[in-house]
């Protein structure tokens, strides 16, 4: 994937996959991540139900997928980026937000929370050092600090 700018924030290929398509949690049937608008009913990899469409174009969805071993995932609730956002734009925007000023810290794993609005979409990014461990749209509106985070 080609990105447009140099960032100090790092999104590894595995993390990019988690953010965009979702990732199996260990050997369980749970999924974490999954925020690409390519997660939709037109994609044969997923079965999707849209719960809510927000004013910023993001959507709250519930989805399932089939794992390579044939098991079906548990239902995952996720907020996906607007339909017109490419995967490259999503990752670039996460890097841009991650290069900002942290607004919270989680002592338990020494991670930092970043939040900003890119093209009208509010995005939260969690990093350990320069490495992104989570990045997602919030669905718009004001959100408090996620559980475990304190103001920086």
C-alpha positions as a Markdown table, in Angstrom:
| # | Residue | x | y | z |
|---|---|---|---|---|
| 1 | Unk | 0.0 | 0.0 | 0.0 |
| 2 | Unk | 1.4 | 3.4 | -0.9 |
| 3 | Unk | 1.0 | 6.2 | 1.6 |
| 4 | Unk | 1.2 | 9.9 | 0.9 |
| 5 | Unk | 3.3 | 11.3 | 3.7 |
| 6 | Unk | 6.1 | 10.4 | 6.2 |
| 7 | Unk | 4.8 | 9.8 | 9.7 |
| 8 | Unk | 6.6 | 8.9 | 12.9 |
| 9 | Unk | 3.5 | 6.8 | 13.8 |
| 10 | Unk | 3.9 | 3.2 | 12.6 |
| 11 | Unk | 1.1 | 0.9 | 11.5 |
| 12 | Unk | 2.6 | -2.6 | 10.9 |
| 13 | Unk | 1.1 | -4.8 | 8.1 |
| 14 | Unk | -0.6 | -7.0 | 10.8 |
| 15 | Unk | -2.1 | -4.0 | 12.5 |
| 16 | Unk | -3.3 | -2.6 | 9.2 |
| 17 | Unk | -5.1 | -5.9 | 8.6 |
| 18 | Unk | -6.6 | -5.8 | 12.1 |
| 19 | Unk | -7.8 | -2.2 | 11.7 |
| 20 | Unk | -9.2 | -2.7 | 8.2 |
| 21 | Unk | -10.5 | -6.3 | 8.0 |
| 22 | Unk | -10.6 | -7.4 | 11.7 |
| 23 | Unk | -8.4 | -10.0 | 13.4 |
| 24 | Unk | -9.3 | -13.3 | 15.2 |
| 25 | Unk | -8.5 | -13.1 | 18.9 |
| 26 | Unk | -6.2 | -16.0 | 19.6 |
| 27 | Unk | -8.0 | -19.3 | 18.9 |
| 28 | Unk | -11.4 | -18.0 | 20.0 |
| 29 | Unk | -14.1 | -17.0 | 17.5 |
| 30 | Unk | -14.0 | -13.4 | 18.6 |
| 31 | Unk | -12.9 | -10.6 | 16.3 |
| 32 | Unk | -11.2 | -7.3 | 17.1 |
| 33 | Unk | -10.8 | -4.3 | 14.8 |
| 34 | Unk | -12.6 | -4.3 | 11.4 |
| 35 | Unk | -13.2 | -0.7 | 10.4 |
| 36 | Unk | -13.0 | -0.6 | 6.6 |
| 37 | Unk | -16.1 | 0.2 | 4.6 |
| 38 | Unk | -15.2 | -2.9 | 2.5 |
| 39 | Unk | -16.9 | -4.8 | 5.4 |
| 40 | Unk | -20.3 | -4.9 | 3.8 |
| 41 | Unk | -22.9 | -7.3 | 2.4 |
| 42 | Unk | -21.5 | -6.9 | -1.2 |
| 43 | Unk | -18.3 | -8.5 | 0.1 |
| 44 | Unk | -18.7 | -12.3 | 0.2 |
| 45 | Unk | -16.3 | -12.6 | 3.2 |
| 46 | Unk | -18.9 | -10.9 | 5.5 |
| 47 | Unk | -22.5 | -10.9 | 6.6 |
| 48 | Unk | -23.3 | -7.4 | 7.7 |
| 49 | Unk | -26.2 | -5.6 | 9.4 |
| 50 | Unk | -26.0 | -1.8 | 9.5 |
| 51 | Unk | -27.3 | -0.6 | 12.9 |
| 52 | Unk | -26.9 | 3.1 | 12.5 |
| 53 | Unk | -25.5 | 5.7 | 10.0 |
| 54 | Unk | -23.9 | 8.7 | 11.6 |
| 55 | Unk | -23.9 | 12.3 | 10.2 |
| 56 | Unk | -20.2 | 12.0 | 9.5 |
| 57 | Unk | -20.8 | 9.1 | 7.1 |
| 58 | Unk | -19.5 | 6.4 | 9.5 |
| 59 | Unk | -21.7 | 3.4 | 10.3 |
| 60 | Unk | -22.2 | 1.2 | 13.3 |
| 61 | Unk | -22.5 | -2.3 | 12.1 |
| 62 | Unk | -22.7 | -5.9 | 13.3 |
| 63 | Unk | -20.9 | -8.5 | 11.2 |
| 64 | Unk | -19.7 | -12.0 | 11.1 |
| 65 | Unk | -17.1 | -13.8 | 8.9 |
| 66 | Unk | -15.9 | -17.3 | 8.4 |
| 67 | Unk | -12.3 | -18.1 | 9.5 |
| 68 | Unk | -10.0 | -20.2 | 7.4 |
| 69 | Unk | -10.6 | -23.2 | 9.7 |
| 70 | Unk | -14.3 | -23.1 | 8.8 |
| 71 | Unk | -15.5 | -21.7 | 12.1 |
| 72 | Unk | -17.8 | -18.7 | 12.0 |
| 73 | Unk | -16.9 | -15.6 | 14.1 |
| 74 | Unk | -19.0 | -14.3 | 17.0 |
| 75 | Unk | -21.0 | -11.2 | 16.1 |
| 76 | Unk | -18.7 | -8.2 | 16.1 |
| 77 | Unk | -20.1 | -4.7 | 16.6 |
| 78 | Unk | -17.8 | -2.1 | 14.9 |
| 79 | Unk | -17.8 | 1.4 | 13.6 |
| 80 | Unk | -16.6 | 1.6 | 10.0 |
| 81 | Unk | -15.2 | 4.5 | 8.1 |
| 82 | Unk | -17.4 | 6.3 | 5.4 |
| 83 | Unk | -18.0 | 4.4 | 2.2 |
| 84 | Unk | -15.9 | 6.8 | 0.1 |
| 85 | Unk | -12.8 | 6.3 | 2.3 |
| 86 | Unk | -10.1 | 4.0 | 0.7 |
| 87 | Unk | -8.0 | 1.7 | 2.9 |
| 88 | Unk | -5.0 | 3.9 | 2.1 |
| 89 | Unk | -6.9 | 7.0 | 3.3 |
| 90 | Unk | -7.9 | 5.2 | 6.5 |
| 91 | Unk | -4.3 | 4.2 | 7.4 |
| 92 | Unk | -2.9 | 7.6 | 6.4 |
| 93 | Unk | -5.5 | 9.3 | 8.6 |
| 94 | Unk | -4.7 | 7.0 | 11.6 |
| 95 | Unk | -1.0 | 7.9 | 11.2 |
| 96 | Unk | -1.8 | 11.6 | 11.0 |
| 97 | Unk | -3.9 | 11.4 | 14.2 |
| 98 | Unk | -1.2 | 9.4 | 15.9 |
| 99 | Unk | 1.4 | 12.1 | 15.1 |
| 100 | Unk | -0.7 | 14.6 | 17.2 |
| 101 | Unk | -0.7 | 15.3 | 20.9 |
| 102 | Unk | -1.9 | 12.6 | 23.2 |
| 103 | Unk | -5.0 | 13.3 | 25.3 |
| 104 | Unk | -4.8 | 10.3 | 27.6 |
| 105 | Unk | -2.6 | 7.7 | 29.0 |
| 106 | Unk | -3.3 | 4.1 | 30.1 |
| 107 | Unk | -0.9 | 3.1 | 32.9 |
| 108 | Unk | -1.7 | -0.7 | 32.6 |
| 109 | Unk | 0.1 | -1.1 | 29.2 |
| 110 | Unk | 1.8 | 2.4 | 28.9 |
| 111 | Unk | -0.3 | 3.3 | 25.9 |
| 112 | Unk | -1.4 | 6.8 | 24.8 |
| 113 | Unk | -4.7 | 7.9 | 23.3 |
| 114 | Unk | -4.9 | 10.4 | 20.4 |
| 115 | Unk | -8.0 | 11.9 | 18.9 |
| 116 | Unk | -8.6 | 14.3 | 16.0 |
| 117 | Unk | -11.0 | 15.0 | 13.1 |
| 118 | Unk | -9.9 | 14.2 | 9.6 |
| 119 | Unk | -12.2 | 15.3 | 6.7 |
| 120 | Unk | -15.1 | 15.5 | 9.2 |
| 121 | Unk | -14.5 | 12.1 | 10.8 |
| 122 | Unk | -13.4 | 11.8 | 14.4 |
| 123 | Unk | -10.7 | 9.2 | 14.8 |
| 124 | Unk | -9.1 | 7.7 | 17.9 |
| 125 | Unk | -5.7 | 6.1 | 17.9 |
| 126 | Unk | -4.0 | 4.2 | 20.7 |
| 127 | Unk | -0.2 | 3.8 | 20.5 |
| 128 | Unk | 2.6 | 2.2 | 22.5 |
| 129 | Unk | 5.7 | 4.1 | 21.6 |
| 130 | Unk | 5.4 | 4.9 | 17.9 |
| 131 | Unk | 3.4 | 1.7 | 17.2 |
| 132 | Unk | -0.4 | 1.9 | 16.7 |
| 133 | Unk | -2.3 | -0.8 | 18.7 |
| 134 | Unk | -5.8 | 0.5 | 17.7 |
| 135 | Unk | -7.3 | 3.0 | 15.3 |
| 136 | Unk | -11.0 | 3.6 | 14.6 |
| 137 | Unk | -13.7 | 6.1 | 13.8 |
| 138 | Unk | -15.7 | 7.1 | 16.9 |
| 139 | Unk | -19.0 | 7.7 | 15.0 |
| 140 | Unk | -18.9 | 11.4 | 15.6 |
| 141 | Unk | -19.9 | 13.4 | 18.6 |
| 142 | Unk | -17.9 | 14.0 | 21.8 |
| 143 | Unk | -16.5 | 10.9 | 23.5 |
| 144 | Unk | -14.9 | 10.7 | 26.9 |
| 145 | Unk | -11.8 | 8.8 | 27.6 |
| 146 | Unk | -12.0 | 5.0 | 27.1 |
| 147 | Unk | -11.9 | 2.7 | 30.1 |
| 148 | Unk | -8.4 | 2.7 | 31.7 |
| 149 | Unk | -7.3 | 6.0 | 30.3 |
| 150 | Unk | -6.6 | 9.1 | 32.4 |
| 151 | Unk | -6.1 | 12.7 | 31.1 |
| 152 | Unk | -2.6 | 13.4 | 30.0 |
